[in-house]
N, C-alpha and C. Protein backbone atom coordinates (compact mmCIF):
# COMPACT_ATOMS: atom_id res chain seq x y z
N MET A 1 142.91 25.77 116.51
CA MET A 1 141.07 24.11 116.71
C MET A 1 140.93 24.77 115.03
N PHE A 2 141.00 23.53 114.24
CA PHE A 2 141.18 23.48 112.82
C PHE A 2 139.10 23.49 112.10
N ILE A 3 138.91 24.43 111.78
CA ILE A 3 137.65 24.56 111.16
C ILE A 3 137.08 24.17 109.84
N GLN A 4 136.61 22.90 109.32
CA GLN A 4 136.45 22.83 107.58
C GLN A 4 135.37 23.79 107.15
N THR A 5 135.58 24.16 106.18
CA THR A 5 134.38 24.74 105.47
C THR A 5 133.92 23.60 103.91
N GLU A 6 132.87 23.81 103.64
CA GLU A 6 132.21 23.24 103.26
C GLU A 6 131.51 24.34 101.80
N ILE A 7 131.05 24.78 100.92
CA ILE A 7 130.32 24.70 99.84
C ILE A 7 128.91 24.01 99.96
N THR A 8 128.09 24.87 99.51
CA THR A 8 127.00 24.63 99.13
C THR A 8 125.89 24.25 98.42
N PRO A 9 125.11 23.89 97.06
CA PRO A 9 124.16 24.12 96.65
C PRO A 9 123.87 25.56 96.64
N ASN A 10 123.73 25.91 97.91
CA ASN A 10 123.14 27.38 98.21
C ASN A 10 124.06 28.54 97.76
N PRO A 11 124.18 29.57 96.84
CA PRO A 11 126.40 30.29 96.77
C PRO A 11 125.79 31.33 98.38
N SER A 12 124.62 30.93 98.55
CA SER A 12 124.76 32.29 99.73
C SER A 12 125.06 31.72 101.03
N THR A 13 125.31 30.60 100.93
CA THR A 13 125.08 29.54 102.44
C THR A 13 126.93 28.97 102.41
N LEU A 14 127.28 28.56 103.29
CA LEU A 14 128.49 27.33 103.85
C LEU A 14 128.05 26.61 105.00
N LYS A 15 128.78 26.01 105.21
CA LYS A 15 128.57 24.59 106.07
C LYS A 15 130.08 24.97 106.78
N PHE A 16 129.93 25.10 107.74
CA PHE A 16 131.36 25.09 108.65
C PHE A 16 131.32 24.09 110.18
N ILE A 17 132.51 22.45 109.63
CA ILE A 17 132.31 22.05 110.81
C ILE A 17 133.42 22.09 111.28
N PRO A 18 132.88 22.60 113.08
CA PRO A 18 134.31 22.43 113.81
C PRO A 18 134.82 21.30 114.46
N GLY A 19 134.77 20.01 113.64
CA GLY A 19 135.36 19.45 114.17
C GLY A 19 134.91 18.67 116.42
N GLU A 20 133.91 19.20 116.47
CA GLU A 20 133.53 19.73 118.01
C GLU A 20 132.25 19.03 118.05
N LYS A 21 131.69 18.68 119.01
CA LYS A 21 130.40 18.68 118.56
C LYS A 21 129.08 20.26 118.68
N VAL A 22 128.56 20.57 117.66
CA VAL A 22 128.00 21.86 118.06
C VAL A 22 126.14 21.13 118.73
N LEU A 23 125.12 20.27 118.65
CA LEU A 23 124.50 20.35 119.49
C LEU A 23 124.24 18.69 119.65
N ASP A 24 124.17 18.35 120.99
CA ASP A 24 123.54 16.94 120.87
C ASP A 24 122.56 16.09 120.19
N THR A 25 121.48 16.86 120.09
CA THR A 25 121.08 15.66 119.09
C THR A 25 119.82 16.92 118.55
N GLY A 26 119.48 16.49 117.34
CA GLY A 26 118.56 17.86 116.40
C GLY A 26 119.22 18.39 115.55
N SER A 27 118.10 19.92 115.39
CA SER A 27 119.12 20.96 114.76
C SER A 27 117.97 22.17 114.91
N VAL A 28 118.74 23.60 115.02
CA VAL A 28 117.54 24.43 115.22
C VAL A 28 118.08 25.60 114.72
N GLU A 29 117.52 26.36 113.86
CA GLU A 29 117.92 27.37 112.92
C GLU A 29 117.14 28.49 113.43
N PHE A 30 117.90 29.68 113.46
CA PHE A 30 118.26 31.38 113.80
C PHE A 30 118.00 32.07 112.10
N ALA A 31 116.59 32.90 112.55
CA ALA A 31 116.36 33.44 111.22
C ALA A 31 117.11 35.16 111.31
N ASN A 32 117.10 35.26 112.41
CA ASN A 32 117.61 36.66 113.11
C ASN A 32 118.55 36.92 114.26
N LYS A 33 118.81 38.00 114.60
CA LYS A 33 119.31 37.66 116.08
C LYS A 33 118.30 37.97 117.74
N SER A 34 117.13 39.04 116.75
CA SER A 34 115.77 38.78 117.87
C SER A 34 116.25 36.83 118.71
N GLU A 35 115.89 36.01 117.73
CA GLU A 35 116.00 35.04 118.00
C GLU A 35 116.37 33.92 118.73
N ALA A 36 118.18 34.48 118.38
CA ALA A 36 118.55 33.20 118.54
C ALA A 36 119.67 34.29 120.32
N LYS A 37 117.91 34.74 121.31
CA LYS A 37 118.73 35.00 122.45
C LYS A 37 119.10 34.18 123.13
N GLN A 38 118.27 32.64 122.98
CA GLN A 38 119.48 31.42 123.99
C GLN A 38 120.15 30.97 123.13
N SER A 39 121.40 31.44 122.83
CA SER A 39 122.31 30.35 121.29
C SER A 39 123.52 31.71 121.87
N PRO A 40 124.60 31.65 122.69
CA PRO A 40 125.75 32.42 122.65
C PRO A 40 125.93 32.43 121.63
N LEU A 41 125.94 31.05 120.35
CA LEU A 41 127.01 31.11 119.46
C LEU A 41 126.29 31.68 118.34
N ALA A 42 125.12 31.64 118.33
CA ALA A 42 124.57 32.51 117.48
C ALA A 42 124.54 33.83 117.77
N LEU A 43 124.50 34.38 118.96
CA LEU A 43 124.53 36.44 119.16
C LEU A 43 126.01 36.13 118.44
N ARG A 44 126.75 35.09 118.27
CA ARG A 44 128.71 35.67 118.27
C ARG A 44 127.96 36.02 116.42
N LEU A 45 127.68 34.86 116.25
CA LEU A 45 127.30 34.64 114.83
C LEU A 45 127.38 36.13 113.87
N PHE A 46 125.35 36.57 114.66
CA PHE A 46 125.08 37.63 114.18
C PHE A 46 125.96 38.66 114.17
N SER A 47 126.65 38.63 115.17
CA SER A 47 127.93 40.37 115.59
C SER A 47 128.41 40.92 114.39
N VAL A 48 128.24 39.77 113.36
CA VAL A 48 129.46 39.76 112.29
C VAL A 48 128.36 40.17 111.06
N ARG A 49 128.71 41.29 110.77
CA ARG A 49 127.94 41.82 109.68
C ARG A 49 127.86 40.94 108.38
N GLY A 50 126.40 40.76 107.80
CA GLY A 50 126.61 40.32 106.97
C GLY A 50 125.37 38.61 107.18
N VAL A 51 126.00 38.27 107.87
CA VAL A 51 125.28 36.90 108.74
C VAL A 51 123.79 37.06 108.79
N GLU A 52 122.89 36.42 107.85
CA GLU A 52 121.78 36.87 108.05
C GLU A 52 121.28 35.94 108.70
N SER A 53 121.56 34.24 108.92
CA SER A 53 121.16 33.42 109.12
C SER A 53 121.85 32.48 109.88
N VAL A 54 121.55 32.18 111.05
CA VAL A 54 122.84 30.67 111.85
C VAL A 54 121.88 29.15 111.60
N PHE A 55 122.06 28.60 111.39
CA PHE A 55 121.45 26.86 111.35
C PHE A 55 122.90 26.01 111.85
N PHE A 56 122.91 24.91 113.29
CA PHE A 56 123.49 24.65 113.96
C PHE A 56 122.58 23.37 114.07
N SER A 57 123.37 22.07 113.37
CA SER A 57 122.77 20.20 113.38
C SER A 57 124.28 19.53 114.19
N THR A 58 124.34 18.67 114.86
CA THR A 58 124.64 17.98 115.54
C THR A 58 126.48 18.28 115.36
N ASP A 59 126.76 18.02 114.41
CA ASP A 59 128.18 18.12 114.12
C ASP A 59 128.02 19.41 112.94
N PHE A 60 127.72 20.39 112.67
CA PHE A 60 128.04 21.61 111.19
C PHE A 60 127.30 23.10 111.85
N ILE A 61 128.06 23.52 111.30
CA ILE A 61 126.97 24.85 111.13
C ILE A 61 126.42 25.53 110.00
N SER A 62 125.52 26.13 109.77
CA SER A 62 124.99 26.50 108.18
C SER A 62 125.21 27.89 108.66
N ILE A 63 125.46 28.54 107.36
CA ILE A 63 125.98 30.46 107.54
C ILE A 63 125.20 30.68 106.47
N ARG A 64 124.02 31.73 106.12
CA ARG A 64 123.84 32.12 105.14
C ARG A 64 124.06 33.54 105.51
N LYS A 65 124.76 33.36 104.45
CA LYS A 65 124.84 35.56 104.57
C LYS A 65 123.70 36.59 103.27
N SER A 66 124.15 37.60 103.61
CA SER A 66 123.61 38.64 102.51
C SER A 66 123.93 38.80 101.23
N ASP A 67 122.85 39.23 100.51
CA ASP A 67 123.51 39.16 99.36
C ASP A 67 124.20 40.09 98.52
N HIS A 68 124.69 41.00 99.24
CA HIS A 68 125.57 42.27 99.30
C HIS A 68 126.94 42.27 99.89
N GLU A 69 126.97 40.53 100.73
CA GLU A 69 128.27 40.25 101.17
C GLU A 69 129.27 39.23 99.91
N GLU A 70 129.88 38.79 100.21
CA GLU A 70 131.26 38.06 99.71
C GLU A 70 132.12 37.64 100.81
N TRP A 71 131.68 35.65 100.32
CA TRP A 71 132.65 35.06 101.55
C TRP A 71 133.76 35.72 101.33
N ASP A 72 134.65 36.21 100.61
CA ASP A 72 136.04 36.37 100.74
C ASP A 72 136.07 36.73 102.44
N GLY A 73 135.06 38.18 102.53
CA GLY A 73 135.90 38.90 103.17
C GLY A 73 134.71 38.23 104.88
N LEU A 74 134.04 37.76 104.44
CA LEU A 74 133.55 37.21 105.24
C LEU A 74 133.54 35.86 106.05
N LYS A 75 134.36 35.09 105.13
CA LYS A 75 134.17 33.52 106.15
C LYS A 75 135.63 34.13 106.78
N PRO A 76 136.52 34.65 106.95
CA PRO A 76 137.38 34.93 107.80
C PRO A 76 136.75 35.15 109.32
N LEU A 77 135.92 36.04 109.00
CA LEU A 77 134.72 36.73 110.63
C LEU A 77 134.23 35.63 111.50
N VAL A 78 133.19 34.84 110.52
CA VAL A 78 132.55 33.99 110.97
C VAL A 78 133.63 32.74 111.14
N LEU A 79 134.66 32.20 110.71
CA LEU A 79 135.89 31.47 111.47
C LEU A 79 136.32 31.72 112.34
N GLU A 80 136.80 33.25 113.15
CA GLU A 80 137.17 33.71 114.13
C GLU A 80 136.25 33.48 115.45
N ALA A 81 134.32 33.52 114.60
CA ALA A 81 133.46 33.79 115.57
C ALA A 81 133.13 32.33 116.29
N ILE A 82 133.22 31.20 115.35
CA ILE A 82 133.60 30.52 115.69
C ILE A 82 134.58 30.02 116.48
N THR A 83 135.48 30.31 116.43
CA THR A 83 136.90 29.08 116.80
C THR A 83 136.98 30.10 118.55
N ASP A 84 136.44 31.32 118.84
CA ASP A 84 136.21 32.61 119.90
C ASP A 84 135.22 31.72 120.81
N HIS A 85 133.85 31.59 120.34
CA HIS A 85 133.45 30.27 120.96
C HIS A 85 133.72 29.29 121.75
N TYR A 86 133.99 28.46 121.07
CA TYR A 86 135.08 27.21 120.94
C TYR A 86 135.84 27.09 122.50
N GLU A 87 136.84 28.18 122.03
CA GLU A 87 137.40 28.16 123.01
C GLU A 87 137.69 28.90 124.14
N ALA A 88 136.60 29.79 124.48
CA ALA A 88 135.41 30.41 125.38
C ALA A 88 134.64 28.98 126.62
N GLY A 89 134.67 27.92 125.82
CA GLY A 89 134.17 26.68 126.44
C GLY A 89 132.63 27.21 126.68
N GLU A 90 132.21 28.36 125.89
CA GLU A 90 130.21 28.03 126.23
C GLU A 90 129.94 27.15 125.19
N SER A 91 128.37 27.16 126.18
CA SER A 91 127.65 25.98 125.42
C SER A 91 127.08 26.95 124.08
N THR A 92 126.31 26.41 122.96
CA THR A 92 125.99 26.72 121.94
C THR A 92 124.38 27.00 122.59
N LEU A 93 123.55 26.53 123.56
CA LEU A 93 122.66 26.50 123.99
C LEU A 93 122.67 27.08 125.10
N LEU A 94 121.64 28.24 125.39
CA LEU A 94 121.67 28.04 127.10
C LEU A 94 120.67 27.64 127.93
N ALA A 95 119.50 27.02 126.79
CA ALA A 95 118.06 26.79 127.38
C ALA A 95 118.14 25.21 126.55
N LYS A 96 117.17 24.06 126.40
CA LYS A 96 116.52 23.08 125.83
C LYS A 96 115.36 24.31 124.39
N GLU A 97 115.87 23.59 123.36
CA GLU A 97 114.84 24.43 121.97
C GLU A 97 114.36 23.06 122.04
N ASP A 98 112.51 23.74 121.13
CA ASP A 98 112.41 23.05 120.91
C ASP A 98 111.83 23.59 119.24
N LYS A 99 113.07 23.55 118.98
CA LYS A 99 112.56 24.13 116.68
C LYS A 99 112.36 23.11 116.23
N ASN A 100 113.26 21.99 116.77
CA ASN A 100 114.09 21.16 116.28
C ASN A 100 113.00 19.67 116.01
N VAL A 101 111.87 19.73 116.83
CA VAL A 101 111.42 18.19 117.05
C VAL A 101 109.98 18.62 115.78
N ASP A 102 110.33 17.01 115.35
CA ASP A 102 109.11 16.57 114.22
C ASP A 102 108.26 16.65 114.78
N SER A 103 106.79 17.29 114.54
CA SER A 103 105.69 16.91 114.77
C SER A 103 104.51 15.75 113.70
N SER A 104 103.66 15.17 114.19
CA SER A 104 103.43 14.52 113.50
C SER A 104 101.85 14.82 114.16
N ALA A 105 101.19 15.90 113.87
CA ALA A 105 100.24 16.27 114.24
C ALA A 105 98.57 15.18 113.86
N SER A 106 98.98 14.13 112.68
CA SER A 106 98.26 13.12 112.11
C SER A 106 97.77 11.80 113.38
N LYS A 107 96.68 11.36 113.92
CA LYS A 107 96.63 11.20 114.27
C LYS A 107 95.94 9.64 113.95
N GLY A 108 95.41 8.71 114.82
CA GLY A 108 94.60 7.34 114.10
C GLY A 108 94.37 7.23 113.20
N LYS A 109 94.18 6.63 111.80
CA LYS A 109 94.10 5.65 110.66
C LYS A 109 95.24 6.53 110.04
N ASP A 110 96.02 7.75 109.86
CA ASP A 110 97.06 8.20 109.32
C ASP A 110 98.31 7.27 110.14
N SER A 111 98.04 7.32 111.24
CA SER A 111 99.38 6.92 111.97
C SER A 111 100.57 6.23 111.29
N ASP A 112 100.25 4.91 110.33
CA ASP A 112 100.80 4.03 110.21
C ASP A 112 101.88 4.72 108.85
N ILE A 113 100.81 5.38 108.14
CA ILE A 113 101.45 6.53 106.88
C ILE A 113 102.53 7.25 107.42
N VAL A 114 101.65 8.07 108.80
CA VAL A 114 102.64 8.75 108.87
C VAL A 114 104.42 8.47 109.94
N LEU A 115 104.30 7.51 109.84
CA LEU A 115 105.25 6.93 110.83
C LEU A 115 106.43 6.10 109.68
N LYS A 116 105.40 5.36 108.17
CA LYS A 116 106.31 5.23 107.41
C LYS A 116 106.94 6.79 107.02
N ILE A 117 106.31 7.75 106.64
CA ILE A 117 106.91 9.02 105.77
C ILE A 117 107.76 9.13 107.26
N GLN A 118 107.79 9.48 107.63
CA GLN A 118 108.87 10.01 108.86
C GLN A 118 110.30 9.12 108.62
N ASP A 119 109.71 7.65 108.83
CA ASP A 119 111.20 6.67 108.97
C ASP A 119 111.79 6.65 107.62
N LEU A 120 110.89 7.13 106.46
CA LEU A 120 111.45 7.55 105.53
C LEU A 120 112.90 8.99 105.22
N ILE A 121 111.67 10.03 105.55
CA ILE A 121 112.13 11.12 105.62
C ILE A 121 113.93 11.05 106.50
N ASN A 122 113.94 10.34 107.68
CA ASN A 122 114.58 10.25 108.67
C ASN A 122 115.65 9.87 108.21
N THR A 123 115.27 8.74 107.68
CA THR A 123 116.97 7.70 106.83
C THR A 123 117.23 7.09 105.34
N LYS A 124 116.83 8.14 105.17
CA LYS A 124 116.70 8.26 103.53
C LYS A 124 116.84 9.71 103.15
N VAL A 125 116.52 11.10 103.52
CA VAL A 125 116.18 12.02 103.01
C VAL A 125 117.64 12.97 103.47
N ARG A 126 116.92 12.86 105.39
CA ARG A 126 118.23 13.69 105.90
C ARG A 126 119.03 13.75 105.61
N PRO A 127 120.10 12.63 106.39
CA PRO A 127 121.63 12.07 105.72
C PRO A 127 122.16 13.26 104.63
N ALA A 128 121.34 12.73 103.46
CA ALA A 128 121.15 13.39 102.32
C ALA A 128 121.72 15.43 102.32
N VAL A 129 120.58 15.17 102.62
CA VAL A 129 120.19 17.11 102.93
C VAL A 129 121.42 17.69 104.21
N ALA A 130 121.76 16.79 104.98
CA ALA A 130 123.00 17.26 105.97
C ALA A 130 124.14 17.33 105.71
N GLN A 131 124.95 16.38 104.45
CA GLN A 131 125.77 16.57 103.64
C GLN A 131 125.61 18.42 103.18
N ASP A 132 124.51 18.70 102.70
CA ASP A 132 124.84 20.61 101.55
C ASP A 132 124.82 21.16 102.59
N GLY A 133 123.97 21.36 104.21
CA GLY A 133 124.60 22.34 105.03
C GLY A 133 123.43 22.29 105.19
N GLY A 134 121.92 21.95 105.25
CA GLY A 134 120.38 22.03 106.21
C GLY A 134 120.33 21.02 106.98
N ASP A 135 118.73 20.62 106.51
CA ASP A 135 118.19 19.48 107.48
C ASP A 135 116.42 19.84 106.71
N ILE A 136 115.91 18.68 107.32
CA ILE A 136 114.35 18.72 106.31
C ILE A 136 113.27 18.06 107.52
N THR A 137 112.44 19.02 107.82
CA THR A 137 111.84 18.05 108.90
C THR A 137 110.49 17.70 108.44
N PHE A 138 109.43 16.91 109.23
CA PHE A 138 108.37 16.36 108.58
C PHE A 138 107.86 17.51 109.76
N GLU A 139 106.05 18.35 108.42
CA GLU A 139 105.47 18.79 109.60
C GLU A 139 104.46 18.27 109.35
N GLY A 140 103.43 18.08 108.86
CA GLY A 140 102.59 17.14 109.09
C GLY A 140 102.23 16.35 107.74
N PHE A 141 100.87 15.75 107.56
CA PHE A 141 100.67 14.91 106.61
C PHE A 141 98.92 14.81 106.92
N LYS A 142 98.48 15.01 105.36
CA LYS A 142 96.89 15.38 105.78
C LYS A 142 96.38 15.67 104.52
N ASP A 143 95.18 14.71 103.89
CA ASP A 143 94.68 14.74 102.72
C ASP A 143 95.82 14.05 101.90
N GLY A 144 96.61 13.58 101.35
CA GLY A 144 97.72 13.07 100.94
C GLY A 144 98.71 13.86 100.60
N VAL A 145 99.04 15.28 101.41
CA VAL A 145 99.46 16.08 101.11
C VAL A 145 100.87 16.12 102.48
N VAL A 146 102.07 15.91 102.03
CA VAL A 146 102.90 16.28 103.49
C VAL A 146 103.56 17.35 102.97
N SER A 147 103.93 18.01 104.86
CA SER A 147 104.61 19.31 104.44
C SER A 147 105.66 19.11 105.43
N LEU A 148 106.92 20.11 104.32
CA LEU A 148 107.97 20.40 105.48
C LEU A 148 108.84 20.81 105.11
N LYS A 149 109.25 21.12 106.24
CA LYS A 149 110.13 22.37 106.40
C LYS A 149 111.76 22.09 105.64
N LEU A 150 112.25 23.35 104.95
CA LEU A 150 113.72 23.08 104.54
C LEU A 150 114.12 23.93 105.44
N LYS A 151 115.60 23.65 106.26
CA LYS A 151 116.29 24.27 107.17
C LYS A 151 117.26 24.34 106.76
N GLY A 152 118.99 25.51 107.07
CA GLY A 152 119.65 25.77 106.46
C GLY A 152 119.38 26.38 105.89
N ALA A 153 121.08 25.51 104.87
CA ALA A 153 121.34 25.76 103.48
C ALA A 153 120.01 25.48 101.97
N CYS A 154 119.37 24.51 102.90
CA CYS A 154 118.32 24.25 101.86
C CYS A 154 117.06 25.65 101.75
N ALA A 155 116.79 25.70 102.61
CA ALA A 155 116.08 27.04 102.53
C ALA A 155 116.81 28.15 102.02
N GLY A 156 115.59 28.42 100.79
CA GLY A 156 115.50 29.34 99.87
C GLY A 156 117.08 29.13 98.81
N CYS A 157 117.31 27.90 99.09
CA CYS A 157 118.88 27.39 98.09
C CYS A 157 117.50 27.42 96.17
N PRO A 158 118.16 27.28 95.72
CA PRO A 158 117.68 27.59 93.84
C PRO A 158 117.25 26.47 94.16
N SER A 159 117.92 25.15 94.34
CA SER A 159 117.29 24.09 93.57
C SER A 159 116.71 23.18 94.80
N SER A 160 116.49 23.96 95.60
CA SER A 160 115.12 22.83 96.85
C SER A 160 114.11 22.49 96.18
N THR A 161 113.16 23.51 95.19
CA THR A 161 112.37 23.10 95.06
C THR A 161 112.45 21.86 93.94
N ALA A 162 113.24 21.98 92.90
CA ALA A 162 113.61 20.86 92.26
C ALA A 162 113.42 19.27 93.00
N THR A 163 114.58 19.25 94.54
CA THR A 163 114.71 18.75 95.48
C THR A 163 113.42 18.02 95.67
N LEU A 164 112.60 19.04 96.38
CA LEU A 164 111.35 18.10 97.20
C LEU A 164 110.06 18.14 96.28
N LYS A 165 110.39 18.58 94.74
CA LYS A 165 109.40 17.52 93.96
C LYS A 165 109.85 16.92 93.06
N SER A 166 110.91 16.77 92.87
CA SER A 166 111.23 15.07 91.42
C SER A 166 111.94 14.18 92.80
N GLY A 167 112.67 14.79 93.87
CA GLY A 167 113.32 14.25 94.57
C GLY A 167 112.70 13.26 95.64
N ILE A 168 112.04 14.26 96.42
CA ILE A 168 111.14 13.93 97.43
C ILE A 168 110.34 13.31 97.27
N GLU A 169 109.74 14.24 96.51
CA GLU A 169 107.66 13.84 96.24
C GLU A 169 107.99 12.56 95.33
N ASN A 170 108.57 12.39 94.63
CA ASN A 170 108.64 11.24 93.87
C ASN A 170 109.21 10.51 94.80
N MET A 171 109.45 10.01 95.31
CA MET A 171 110.63 8.44 96.81
C MET A 171 109.34 8.47 97.67
N LEU A 172 108.60 9.42 97.74
CA LEU A 172 107.32 9.37 99.38
C LEU A 172 106.38 8.21 98.50
N LYS A 173 106.38 9.06 96.99
CA LYS A 173 104.62 8.11 96.33
C LYS A 173 105.24 6.75 95.77
N HIS A 174 105.92 6.34 95.89
CA HIS A 174 106.88 5.30 95.30
C HIS A 174 106.61 5.04 96.44
N TYR A 175 107.06 4.78 97.16
CA TYR A 175 106.67 4.03 98.85
C TYR A 175 105.33 4.22 99.81
N VAL A 176 104.88 5.15 99.35
CA VAL A 176 103.86 5.22 100.21
C VAL A 176 102.85 5.68 99.35
N PRO A 177 101.72 5.26 98.22
CA PRO A 177 100.96 5.24 97.51
C PRO A 177 100.36 6.36 97.96
N ALA A 178 99.87 6.32 99.48
CA ALA A 178 99.02 7.64 100.00
C ALA A 178 99.34 9.04 99.81
N VAL A 179 100.33 8.83 99.48
CA VAL A 179 101.01 10.44 99.45
C VAL A 179 101.19 10.92 97.60
N LYS A 180 100.10 11.88 97.84
CA LYS A 180 99.67 12.35 96.70
C LYS A 180 100.79 14.01 96.33
N GLU A 181 101.21 14.18 97.39
CA GLU A 181 101.54 15.47 96.63
C GLU A 181 102.86 16.56 98.16
N VAL A 182 104.08 16.78 97.94
CA VAL A 182 104.65 17.30 98.89
C VAL A 182 104.73 18.51 99.04
N GLN A 183 104.53 19.18 100.17
CA GLN A 183 104.93 21.08 99.87
C GLN A 183 105.90 21.60 101.06
N SER A 184 106.21 22.51 100.63
CA SER A 184 107.49 22.70 101.56
C SER A 184 106.73 24.47 102.41
N VAL A 185 106.17 24.16 103.71
CA VAL A 185 106.08 25.21 105.02
C VAL A 185 107.10 26.44 105.66
């Protein structure tokens, strides 16, 4: 099995592309081993010393390492864990995860605005963020403030605040005048 690796803007995170489906749809992130009980692959990855978080999308895996580990020693162990998982024929998740579902708590008069924001996030932002090994989900819209959650390589990335404010916020303000601010949750 050949697994591609790509660097991300976050030096603590690498993107692994196994060339096989990781998830059917959406994305899911595990911040620690105790959250990973429903994922044989995540448990296997957390057994590698130095793995700090695991993120799955449909066709890639992002791994964030602890600061005291180096990728030179960690990368071969992560590749081995991913290869072993696919060779064993195990599923990525044992039960359906709802962590990746976008929520739109706003209803009524804001629903058209929320739909427009979600459409822009899904069509213009998420594909670009996925190229960097992450994901971004819409969490809500209230009083002109869009709440977004950064996942995978984007969570904790040094450039994520700049991307959120100067990139995503400016784009949303341009297309949706009701947007006044974008914040990370």
